[in-house]
Short mmCIF file of C-alpha atoms and ligand atoms in Angstrom, two decimals:
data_model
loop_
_atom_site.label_atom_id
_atom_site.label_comp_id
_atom_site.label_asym_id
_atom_site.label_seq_id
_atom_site.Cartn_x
_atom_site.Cartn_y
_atom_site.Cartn_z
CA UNK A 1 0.00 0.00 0.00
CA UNK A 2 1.02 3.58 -0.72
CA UNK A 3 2.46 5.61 2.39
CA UNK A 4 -0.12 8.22 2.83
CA UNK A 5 0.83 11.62 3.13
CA UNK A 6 -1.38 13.70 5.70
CA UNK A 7 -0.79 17.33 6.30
CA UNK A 8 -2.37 18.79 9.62
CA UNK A 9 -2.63 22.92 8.87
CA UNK A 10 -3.61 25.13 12.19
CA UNK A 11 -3.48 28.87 12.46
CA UNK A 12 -1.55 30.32 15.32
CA UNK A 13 -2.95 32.05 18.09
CA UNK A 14 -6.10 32.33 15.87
CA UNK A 15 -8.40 34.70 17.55
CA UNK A 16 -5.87 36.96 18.32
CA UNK A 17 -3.76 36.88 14.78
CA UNK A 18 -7.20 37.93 13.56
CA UNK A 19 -7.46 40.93 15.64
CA UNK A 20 -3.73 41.82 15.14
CA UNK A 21 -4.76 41.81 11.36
CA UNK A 22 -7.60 44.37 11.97
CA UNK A 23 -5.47 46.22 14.02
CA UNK A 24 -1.74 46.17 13.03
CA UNK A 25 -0.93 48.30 16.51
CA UNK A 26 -1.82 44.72 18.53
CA UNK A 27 1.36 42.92 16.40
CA UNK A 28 4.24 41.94 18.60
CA UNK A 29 1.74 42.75 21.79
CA UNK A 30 1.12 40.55 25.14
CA UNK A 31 -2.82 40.07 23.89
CA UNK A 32 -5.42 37.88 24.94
CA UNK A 33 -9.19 37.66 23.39
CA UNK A 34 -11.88 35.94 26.04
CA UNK A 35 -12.86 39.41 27.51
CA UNK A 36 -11.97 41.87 29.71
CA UNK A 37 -10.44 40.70 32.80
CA UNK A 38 -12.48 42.42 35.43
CA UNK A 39 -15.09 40.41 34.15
CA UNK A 40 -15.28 36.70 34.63
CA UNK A 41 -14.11 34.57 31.86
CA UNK A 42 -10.66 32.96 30.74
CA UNK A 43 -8.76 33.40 28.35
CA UNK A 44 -9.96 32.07 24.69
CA UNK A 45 -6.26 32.49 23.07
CA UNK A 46 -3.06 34.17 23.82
CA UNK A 47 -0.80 36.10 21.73
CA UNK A 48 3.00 33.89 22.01
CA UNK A 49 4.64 37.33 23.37
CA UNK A 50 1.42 36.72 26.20
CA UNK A 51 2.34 32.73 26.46
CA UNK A 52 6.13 34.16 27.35
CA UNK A 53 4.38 35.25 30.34
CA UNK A 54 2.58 31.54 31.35
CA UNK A 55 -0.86 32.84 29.67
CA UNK A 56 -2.69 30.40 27.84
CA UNK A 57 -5.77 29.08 26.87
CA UNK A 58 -8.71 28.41 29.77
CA UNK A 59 -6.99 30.25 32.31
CA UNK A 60 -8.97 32.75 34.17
CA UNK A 61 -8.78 36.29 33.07
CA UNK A 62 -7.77 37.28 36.79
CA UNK A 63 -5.16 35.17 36.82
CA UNK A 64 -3.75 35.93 33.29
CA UNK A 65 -3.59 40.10 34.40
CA UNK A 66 -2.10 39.42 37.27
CA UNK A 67 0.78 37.01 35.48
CA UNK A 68 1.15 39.84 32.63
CA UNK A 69 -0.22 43.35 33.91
CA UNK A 70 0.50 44.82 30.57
CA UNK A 71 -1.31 42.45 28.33
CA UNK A 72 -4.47 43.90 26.41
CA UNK A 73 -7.51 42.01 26.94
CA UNK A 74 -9.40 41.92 24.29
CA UNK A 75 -13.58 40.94 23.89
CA UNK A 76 -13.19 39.76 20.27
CA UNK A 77 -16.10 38.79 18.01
CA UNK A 78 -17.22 35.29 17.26
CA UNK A 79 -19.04 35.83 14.22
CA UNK A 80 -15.55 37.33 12.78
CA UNK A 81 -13.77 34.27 13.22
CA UNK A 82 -16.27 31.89 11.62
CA UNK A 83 -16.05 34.30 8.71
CA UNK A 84 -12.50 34.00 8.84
CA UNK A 85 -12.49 30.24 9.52
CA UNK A 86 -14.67 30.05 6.14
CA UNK A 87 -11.90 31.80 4.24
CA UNK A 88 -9.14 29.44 5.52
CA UNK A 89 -11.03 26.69 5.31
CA UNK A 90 -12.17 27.50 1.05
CA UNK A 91 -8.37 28.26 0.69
CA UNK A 92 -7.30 24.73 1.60
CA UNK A 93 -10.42 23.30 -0.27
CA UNK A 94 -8.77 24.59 -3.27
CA UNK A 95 -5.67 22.68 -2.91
CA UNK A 96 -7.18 19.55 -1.94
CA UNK A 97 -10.64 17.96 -1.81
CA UNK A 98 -9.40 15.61 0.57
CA UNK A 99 -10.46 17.98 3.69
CA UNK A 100 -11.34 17.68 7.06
CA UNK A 101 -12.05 20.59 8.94
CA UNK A 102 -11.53 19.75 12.64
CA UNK A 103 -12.18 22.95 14.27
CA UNK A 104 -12.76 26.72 13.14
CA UNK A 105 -8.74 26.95 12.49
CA UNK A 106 -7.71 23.31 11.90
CA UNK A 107 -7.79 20.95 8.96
CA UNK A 108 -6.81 18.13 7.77
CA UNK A 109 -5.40 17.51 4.04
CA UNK A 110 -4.81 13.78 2.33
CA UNK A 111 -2.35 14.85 -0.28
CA UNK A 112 -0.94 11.71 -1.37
CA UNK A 113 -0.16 11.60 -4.77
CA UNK A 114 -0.09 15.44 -5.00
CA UNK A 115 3.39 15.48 -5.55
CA UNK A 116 2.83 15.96 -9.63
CA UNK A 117 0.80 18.63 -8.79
CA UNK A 118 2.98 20.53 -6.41
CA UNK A 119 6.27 19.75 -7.06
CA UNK A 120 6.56 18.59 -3.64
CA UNK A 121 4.31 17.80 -0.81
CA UNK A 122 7.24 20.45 1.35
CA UNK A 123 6.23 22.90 -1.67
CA UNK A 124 2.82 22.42 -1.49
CA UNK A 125 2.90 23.23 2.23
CA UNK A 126 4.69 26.48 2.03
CA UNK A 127 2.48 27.50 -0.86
CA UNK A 128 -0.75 26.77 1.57
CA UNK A 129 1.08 29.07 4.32
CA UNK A 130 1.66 31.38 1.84
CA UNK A 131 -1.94 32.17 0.64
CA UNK A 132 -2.81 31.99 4.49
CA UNK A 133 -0.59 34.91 4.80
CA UNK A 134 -1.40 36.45 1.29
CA UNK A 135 -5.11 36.33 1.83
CA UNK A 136 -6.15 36.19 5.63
CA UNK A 137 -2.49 37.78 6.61
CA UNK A 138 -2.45 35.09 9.27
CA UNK A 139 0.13 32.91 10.38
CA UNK A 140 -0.05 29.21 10.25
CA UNK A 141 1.81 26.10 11.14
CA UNK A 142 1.83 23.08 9.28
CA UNK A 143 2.92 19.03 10.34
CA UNK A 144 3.23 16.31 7.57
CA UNK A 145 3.54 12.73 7.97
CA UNK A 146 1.82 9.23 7.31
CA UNK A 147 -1.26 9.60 9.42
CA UNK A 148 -3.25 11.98 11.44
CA UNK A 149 -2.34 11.99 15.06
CA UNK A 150 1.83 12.25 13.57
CA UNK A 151 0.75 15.51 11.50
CA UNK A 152 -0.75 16.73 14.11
CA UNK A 153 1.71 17.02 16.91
CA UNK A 154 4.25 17.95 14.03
CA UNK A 155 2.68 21.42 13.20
CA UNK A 156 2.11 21.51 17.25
CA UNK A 157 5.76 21.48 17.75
CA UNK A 158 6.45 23.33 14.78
CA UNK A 159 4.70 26.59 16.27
CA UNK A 160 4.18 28.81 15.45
CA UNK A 161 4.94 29.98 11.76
CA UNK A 162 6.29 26.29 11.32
CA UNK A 163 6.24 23.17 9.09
CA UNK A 164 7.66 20.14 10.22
CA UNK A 165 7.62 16.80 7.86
CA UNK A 166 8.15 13.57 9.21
CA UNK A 167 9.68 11.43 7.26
CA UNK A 168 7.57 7.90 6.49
CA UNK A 169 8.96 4.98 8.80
CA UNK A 170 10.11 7.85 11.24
CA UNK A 171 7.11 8.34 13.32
CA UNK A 172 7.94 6.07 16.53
CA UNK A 173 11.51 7.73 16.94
CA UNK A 174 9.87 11.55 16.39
CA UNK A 175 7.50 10.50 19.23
CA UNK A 176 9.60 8.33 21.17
CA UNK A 177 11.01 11.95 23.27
CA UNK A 178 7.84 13.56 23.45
CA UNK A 179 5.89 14.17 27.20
CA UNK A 180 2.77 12.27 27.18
CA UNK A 181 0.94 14.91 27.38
CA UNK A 182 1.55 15.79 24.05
CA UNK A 183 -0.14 13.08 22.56
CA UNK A 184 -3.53 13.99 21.62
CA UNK A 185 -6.65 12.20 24.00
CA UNK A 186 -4.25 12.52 27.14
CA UNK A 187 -5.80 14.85 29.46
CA UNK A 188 -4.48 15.75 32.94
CA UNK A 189 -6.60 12.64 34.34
CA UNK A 190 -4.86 10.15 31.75
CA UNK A 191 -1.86 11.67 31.84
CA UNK A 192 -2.18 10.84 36.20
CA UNK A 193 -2.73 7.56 35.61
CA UNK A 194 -0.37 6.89 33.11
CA UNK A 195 2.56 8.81 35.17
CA UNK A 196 1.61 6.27 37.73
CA UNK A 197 3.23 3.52 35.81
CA UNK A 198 5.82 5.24 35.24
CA UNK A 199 5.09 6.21 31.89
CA UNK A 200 6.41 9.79 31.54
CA UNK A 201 7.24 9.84 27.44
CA UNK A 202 5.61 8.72 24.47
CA UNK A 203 8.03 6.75 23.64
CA UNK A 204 7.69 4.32 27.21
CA UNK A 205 4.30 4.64 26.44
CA UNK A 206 4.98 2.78 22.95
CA UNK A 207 7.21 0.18 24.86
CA UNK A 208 4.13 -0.21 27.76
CA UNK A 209 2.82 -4.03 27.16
CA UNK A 210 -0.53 -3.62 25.36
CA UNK A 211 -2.31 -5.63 28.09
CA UNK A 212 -0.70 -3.16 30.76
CA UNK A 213 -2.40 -0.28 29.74
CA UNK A 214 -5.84 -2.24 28.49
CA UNK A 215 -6.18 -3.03 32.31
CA UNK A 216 -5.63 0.62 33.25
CA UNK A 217 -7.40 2.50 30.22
CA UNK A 218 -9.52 -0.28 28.45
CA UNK A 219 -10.06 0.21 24.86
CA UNK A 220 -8.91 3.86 25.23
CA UNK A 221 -5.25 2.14 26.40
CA UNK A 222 -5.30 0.36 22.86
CA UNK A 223 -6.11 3.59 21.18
CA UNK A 224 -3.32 5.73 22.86
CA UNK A 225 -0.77 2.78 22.41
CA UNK A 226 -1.27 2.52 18.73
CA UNK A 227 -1.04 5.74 18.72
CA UNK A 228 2.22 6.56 20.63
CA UNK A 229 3.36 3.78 18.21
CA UNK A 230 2.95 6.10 15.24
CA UNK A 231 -0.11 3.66 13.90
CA UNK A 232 -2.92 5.65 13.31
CA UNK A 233 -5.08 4.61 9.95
CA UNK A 234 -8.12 7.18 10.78
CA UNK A 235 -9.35 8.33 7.08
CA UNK A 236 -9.75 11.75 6.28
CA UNK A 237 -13.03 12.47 5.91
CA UNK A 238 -14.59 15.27 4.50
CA UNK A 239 -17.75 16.87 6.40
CA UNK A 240 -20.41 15.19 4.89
CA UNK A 241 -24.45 17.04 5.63
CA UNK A 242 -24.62 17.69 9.71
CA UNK A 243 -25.69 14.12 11.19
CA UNK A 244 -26.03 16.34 14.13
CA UNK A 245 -26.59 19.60 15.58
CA UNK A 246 -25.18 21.01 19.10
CA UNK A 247 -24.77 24.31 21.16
CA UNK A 248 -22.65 24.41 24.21
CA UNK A 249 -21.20 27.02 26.38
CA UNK A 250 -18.85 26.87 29.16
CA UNK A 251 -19.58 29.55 32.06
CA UNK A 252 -17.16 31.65 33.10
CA UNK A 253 -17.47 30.52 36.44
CA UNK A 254 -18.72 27.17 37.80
CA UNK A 255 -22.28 27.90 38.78
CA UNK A 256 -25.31 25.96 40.54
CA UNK A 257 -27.64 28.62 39.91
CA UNK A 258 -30.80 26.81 38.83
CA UNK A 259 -32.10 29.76 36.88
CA UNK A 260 -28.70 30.20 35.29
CA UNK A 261 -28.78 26.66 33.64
CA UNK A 262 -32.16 26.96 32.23
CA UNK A 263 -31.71 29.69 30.64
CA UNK A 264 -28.48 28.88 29.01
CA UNK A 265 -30.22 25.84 28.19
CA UNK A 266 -33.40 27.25 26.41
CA UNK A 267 -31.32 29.96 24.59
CA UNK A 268 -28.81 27.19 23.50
CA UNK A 269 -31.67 25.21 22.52
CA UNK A 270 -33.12 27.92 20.65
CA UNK A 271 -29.84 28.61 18.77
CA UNK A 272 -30.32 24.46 17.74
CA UNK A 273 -33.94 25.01 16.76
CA UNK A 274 -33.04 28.07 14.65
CA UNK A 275 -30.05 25.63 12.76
CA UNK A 276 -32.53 22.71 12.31
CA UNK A 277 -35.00 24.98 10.27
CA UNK A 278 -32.43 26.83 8.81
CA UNK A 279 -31.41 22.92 7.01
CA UNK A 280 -34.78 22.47 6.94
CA UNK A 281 -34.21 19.07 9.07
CA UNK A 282 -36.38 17.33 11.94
CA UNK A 283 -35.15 15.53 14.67
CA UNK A 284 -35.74 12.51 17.26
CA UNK A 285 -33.35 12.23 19.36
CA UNK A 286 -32.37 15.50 22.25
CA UNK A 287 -29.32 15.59 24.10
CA UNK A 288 -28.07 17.32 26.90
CA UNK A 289 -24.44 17.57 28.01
CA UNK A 290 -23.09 18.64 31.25
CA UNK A 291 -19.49 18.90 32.44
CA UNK A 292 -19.12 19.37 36.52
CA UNK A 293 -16.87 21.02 38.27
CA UNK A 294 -14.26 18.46 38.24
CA UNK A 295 -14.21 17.76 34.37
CA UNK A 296 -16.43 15.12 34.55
CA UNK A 297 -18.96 14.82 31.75
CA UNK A 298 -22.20 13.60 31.12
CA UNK A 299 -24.78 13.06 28.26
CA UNK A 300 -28.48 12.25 28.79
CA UNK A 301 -30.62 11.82 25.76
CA UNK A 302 -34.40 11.04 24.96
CA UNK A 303 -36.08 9.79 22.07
CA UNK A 304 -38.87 11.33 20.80
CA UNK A 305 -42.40 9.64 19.40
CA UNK A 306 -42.08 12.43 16.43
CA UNK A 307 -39.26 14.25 15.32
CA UNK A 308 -39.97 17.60 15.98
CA UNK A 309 -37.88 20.96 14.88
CA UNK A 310 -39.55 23.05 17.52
CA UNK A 311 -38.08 25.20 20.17
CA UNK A 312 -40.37 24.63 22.89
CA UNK A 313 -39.98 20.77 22.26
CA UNK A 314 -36.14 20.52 22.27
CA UNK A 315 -36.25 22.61 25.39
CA UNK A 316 -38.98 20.96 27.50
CA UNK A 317 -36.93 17.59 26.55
CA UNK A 318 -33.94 19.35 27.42
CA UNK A 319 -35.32 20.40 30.98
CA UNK A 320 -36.82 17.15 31.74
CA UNK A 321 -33.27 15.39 31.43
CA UNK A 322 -31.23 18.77 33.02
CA UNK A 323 -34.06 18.24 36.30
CA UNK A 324 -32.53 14.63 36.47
CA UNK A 325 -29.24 14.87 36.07
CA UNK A 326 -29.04 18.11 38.60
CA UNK A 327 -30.75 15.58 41.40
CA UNK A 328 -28.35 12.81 41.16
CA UNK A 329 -25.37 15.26 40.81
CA UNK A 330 -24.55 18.12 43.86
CA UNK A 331 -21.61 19.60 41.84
CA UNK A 332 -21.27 23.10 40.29
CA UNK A 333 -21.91 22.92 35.97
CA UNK A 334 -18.41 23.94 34.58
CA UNK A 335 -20.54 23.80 30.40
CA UNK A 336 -24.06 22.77 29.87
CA UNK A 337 -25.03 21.78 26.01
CA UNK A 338 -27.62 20.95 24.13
CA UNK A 339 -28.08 19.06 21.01
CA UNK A 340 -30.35 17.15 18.47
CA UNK A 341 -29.26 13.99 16.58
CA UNK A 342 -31.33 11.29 14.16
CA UNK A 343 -32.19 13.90 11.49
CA UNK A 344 -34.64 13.81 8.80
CA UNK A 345 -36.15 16.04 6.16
CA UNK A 346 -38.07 18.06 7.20
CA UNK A 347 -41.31 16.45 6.12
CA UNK A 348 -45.03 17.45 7.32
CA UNK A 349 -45.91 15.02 10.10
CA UNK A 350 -48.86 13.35 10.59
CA UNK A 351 -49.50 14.90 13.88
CA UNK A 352 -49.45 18.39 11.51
CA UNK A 353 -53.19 17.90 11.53
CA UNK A 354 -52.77 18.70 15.66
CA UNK A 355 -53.25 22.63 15.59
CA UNK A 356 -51.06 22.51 18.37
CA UNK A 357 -47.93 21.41 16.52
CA UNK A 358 -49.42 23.68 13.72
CA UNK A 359 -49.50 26.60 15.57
CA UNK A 360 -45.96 25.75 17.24
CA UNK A 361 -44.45 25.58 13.89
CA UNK A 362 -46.06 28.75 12.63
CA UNK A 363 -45.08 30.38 16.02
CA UNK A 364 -41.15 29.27 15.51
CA UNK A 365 -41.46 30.66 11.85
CA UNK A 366 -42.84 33.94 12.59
CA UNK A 367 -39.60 34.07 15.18
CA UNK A 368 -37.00 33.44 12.55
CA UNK A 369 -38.04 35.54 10.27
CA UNK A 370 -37.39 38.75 13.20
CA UNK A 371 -34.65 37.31 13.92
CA UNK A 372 -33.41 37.13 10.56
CA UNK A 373 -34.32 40.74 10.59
CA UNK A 374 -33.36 42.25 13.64
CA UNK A 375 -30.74 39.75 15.31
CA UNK A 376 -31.74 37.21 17.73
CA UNK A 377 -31.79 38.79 20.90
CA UNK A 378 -34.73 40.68 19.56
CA UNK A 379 -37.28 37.97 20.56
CA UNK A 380 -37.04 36.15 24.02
CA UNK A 381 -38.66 33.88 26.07
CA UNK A 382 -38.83 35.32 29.92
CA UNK A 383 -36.43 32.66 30.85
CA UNK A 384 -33.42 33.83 29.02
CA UNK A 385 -33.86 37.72 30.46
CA UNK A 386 -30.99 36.72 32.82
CA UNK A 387 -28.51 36.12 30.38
CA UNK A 388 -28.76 39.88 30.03
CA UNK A 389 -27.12 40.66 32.98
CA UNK A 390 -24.62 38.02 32.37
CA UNK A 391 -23.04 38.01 28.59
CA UNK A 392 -22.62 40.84 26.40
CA UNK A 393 -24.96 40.80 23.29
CA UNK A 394 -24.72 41.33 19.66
CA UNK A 395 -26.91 41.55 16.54
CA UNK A 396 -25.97 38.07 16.69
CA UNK A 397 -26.86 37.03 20.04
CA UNK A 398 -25.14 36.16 23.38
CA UNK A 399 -21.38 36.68 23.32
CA UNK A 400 -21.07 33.30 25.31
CA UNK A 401 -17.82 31.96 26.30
CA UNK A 402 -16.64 29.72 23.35
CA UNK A 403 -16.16 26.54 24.31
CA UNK A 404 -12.75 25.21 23.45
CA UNK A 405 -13.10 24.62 19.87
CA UNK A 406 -10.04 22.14 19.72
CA UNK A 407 -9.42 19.77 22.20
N1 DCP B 1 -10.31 28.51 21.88
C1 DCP B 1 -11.18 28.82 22.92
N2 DCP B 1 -11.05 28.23 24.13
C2 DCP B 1 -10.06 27.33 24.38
C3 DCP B 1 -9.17 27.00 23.33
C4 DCP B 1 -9.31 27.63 22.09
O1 DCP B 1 -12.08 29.63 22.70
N3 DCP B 1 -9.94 26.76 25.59
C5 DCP B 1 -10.45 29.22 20.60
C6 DCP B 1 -9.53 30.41 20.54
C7 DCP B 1 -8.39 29.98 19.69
C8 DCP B 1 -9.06 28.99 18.76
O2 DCP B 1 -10.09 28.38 19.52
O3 DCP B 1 -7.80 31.06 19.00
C9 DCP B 1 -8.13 27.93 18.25
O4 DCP B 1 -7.66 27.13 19.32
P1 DCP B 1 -6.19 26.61 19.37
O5 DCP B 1 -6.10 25.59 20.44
O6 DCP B 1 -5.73 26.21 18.01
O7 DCP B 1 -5.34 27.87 19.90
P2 DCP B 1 -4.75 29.13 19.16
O8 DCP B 1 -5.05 29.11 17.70
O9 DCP B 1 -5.17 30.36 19.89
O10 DCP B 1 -3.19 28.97 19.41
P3 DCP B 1 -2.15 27.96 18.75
O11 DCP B 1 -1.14 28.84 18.07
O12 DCP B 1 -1.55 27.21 19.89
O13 DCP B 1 -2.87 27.08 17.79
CA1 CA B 2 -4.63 27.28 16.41
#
């Protein structure tokens, strides 16, 4: 079989490389986007002159002035960065239609056989980074090799402005150095476990004894050994139509406030309803998701009798399931989401002949169209009033803390 040849592309310090680009005076700066930090919040993404200062990602704002006094905090704007993620995103789709878009500023790209094409798979990368900078005037790293999970911790390493190729039959000696932590799946709980056994680099996590870790980790042990082994034969697979559609945020601070969760919940849900209509798509299956206080994370899902693409009913589902999980759980919510799965067309149901579900699907139609019109916030239900207080708006809704879009 052909050695494939993956390429892993991921813009640096994306939120804030955007706002340096719309305002050149931020270049070179200590800057962080999440907010501003005398309000609650951590930090979304950190300029590397900010990072020289122990700033990063999902640290409170607090803590991130105190470590760099002089940094500028920045709110930043969501809907700018999709826009921008678009952009990047149509760029790479040019080069390749082997794409897989992993997160607003990561993709991956099967180029094998573009060689003919390109010159060189090298050339082809620094042509990519090139239009990145060209077009979007952002600054991007890039990681080659023969599968995924290699690519990826190549451009990682490579950061940032980098591009690192690992040569095919290579991968277990690049890895073999690398902390465990590095690898990607290994979170601080894994990472506990696995320094328990002594296993402190990937490359004694190669060497482990497959039925070590299975007794430890299970099937995930299997995954993260093949893994540290440089075996990873995940396809690249391009986003095919939504098979499902979620909304999550993560609050700024860990909260057990009752009326707090509901309405993130219902305004969430709303922002799910909106999307199904918008693909003109049903579903039968609700979701919620809650994360606690110490990381732990739940799902809880229902099935419905009809598929339904109506607020009210992906919220009322949504409550039941939130009411259930908050009495058999006494922690503090660290991210509450919402989702839909088991889509279909949009079709009229039998139960259309109900003037209930009639009127409920006139009702949500009426509400896009104003919202379409004059932003979402203009029309909401009493229970999301609170959210005023909380998160700053926009013509495009709640600026919510962005969950973290990449690991
Ligand atoms: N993001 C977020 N919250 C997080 C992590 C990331 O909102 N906890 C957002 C902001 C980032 C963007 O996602 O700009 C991309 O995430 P990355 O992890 O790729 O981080 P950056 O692009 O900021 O930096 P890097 O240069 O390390 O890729
Ligand atoms: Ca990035």
């Amino acid at each position: 079989m052909m050695t494939r040849r993956i390429m892993h592309i991921d813009l640096d310090a994306f939120f804030v490389s955007v706002e340096q680009v719309l305002n050149p005076e931020l270049r070179g700066k200590p800057v962080v986007v999440g907010g501003k930090p005398d309000r609650r919040g951590v930090v979304a993404s950190a300029s590397y002159e900010a990072r020289a200062f122990g700033l990063h990602a999902g640290m409170p704002l607090v803590t991130a002035r105190r470590l760099c006094p002089q940094a500028i905090f920045i709110e930043g704007s969501f809907p700018r960065y999709r826009e921008t993620s678009q952009r990047f995103m149509a760029i790479l789709a040019d080069l390749s239609p082997y794409l897989e878009p992993v997160s607003l500023d990561e993709a991956y790209l099967d180029v094998t056989g573009f060689e003919s094409i390109h010159g060189s798979i090298h050339q082809m990368a620094v042509n990519i980074k090139q239009r990145i900078k060209d077009e979007l005037g952002l600054p991007s790293s890039i990681g080659i090799a023969s599968c995924k999970v290699v690519a990826k911790i190549a451009a990682e390493l490579s950061k940032p402005d980098g591009l690192l190729k690992i040569t095919a039959g290579e991968e277990r000696s690049f890895l073999a150095p690398l902390p465990i932590a590095k690898l990607p799946g290994i979170g601080t709980k894994t990472e506990r476990i696995l320094n328990g056994l002594g296993i402190n680099t990937i490359g004694e996590l190669a060497n482990m004894p497959l039925s070590t870790l299975k007794s430890h980790l299970g099937v995930f042990g299997e995954f993260l050994h093949r893994h540290a082994n440089g075996i990873d034969d995940r396809k690249i697979e391009p986003p095919s139509a939504a098979k499902s559609i979620s909304r999550e945020t993560t609050f700024g601070e860990d909260t057990k406030d009752r009326s707090l969760l509901e309405a993130t919940l219902q305004y969430r849900g709303e922002r799910v309803g909106a999307d199904l209509r918008k693909r003109d798509k049903q579903a039968k299956c609700i979701t919620i998701k809650l994360r606690y206080a110490d990381f732990s994370t739940i799902t809880r899902r229902r099935t419905l009798v009809q598929a339904t693409d109506a607020d009210q009913t992906i919220f009322d589902t949504g409550l039941k399931l939130l009411k259930i999980a908050l009495s058999q759980e006494r922690q503090p919510v660290r991210l509450i989401g919402i989702g839909v799965s088991n889509l279909t067309e949009a079709g009229r149901q039998l139960d259309m002949l109900d003037s209930s579900a009639q009127k409920l699907e006139q009702l949500n139609k009426a509400i896009d169209r104003i919202r379409r019109k004059y932003g979402f916030t203009a029309i909401q239900s009493g229970r999301t009033l609170p959210l005023k207080d909380i998160f700053p708006q926009s013509d495009n809704g709640y600026t919510l803390q962005t969950p973290s879009l990449s690991r």
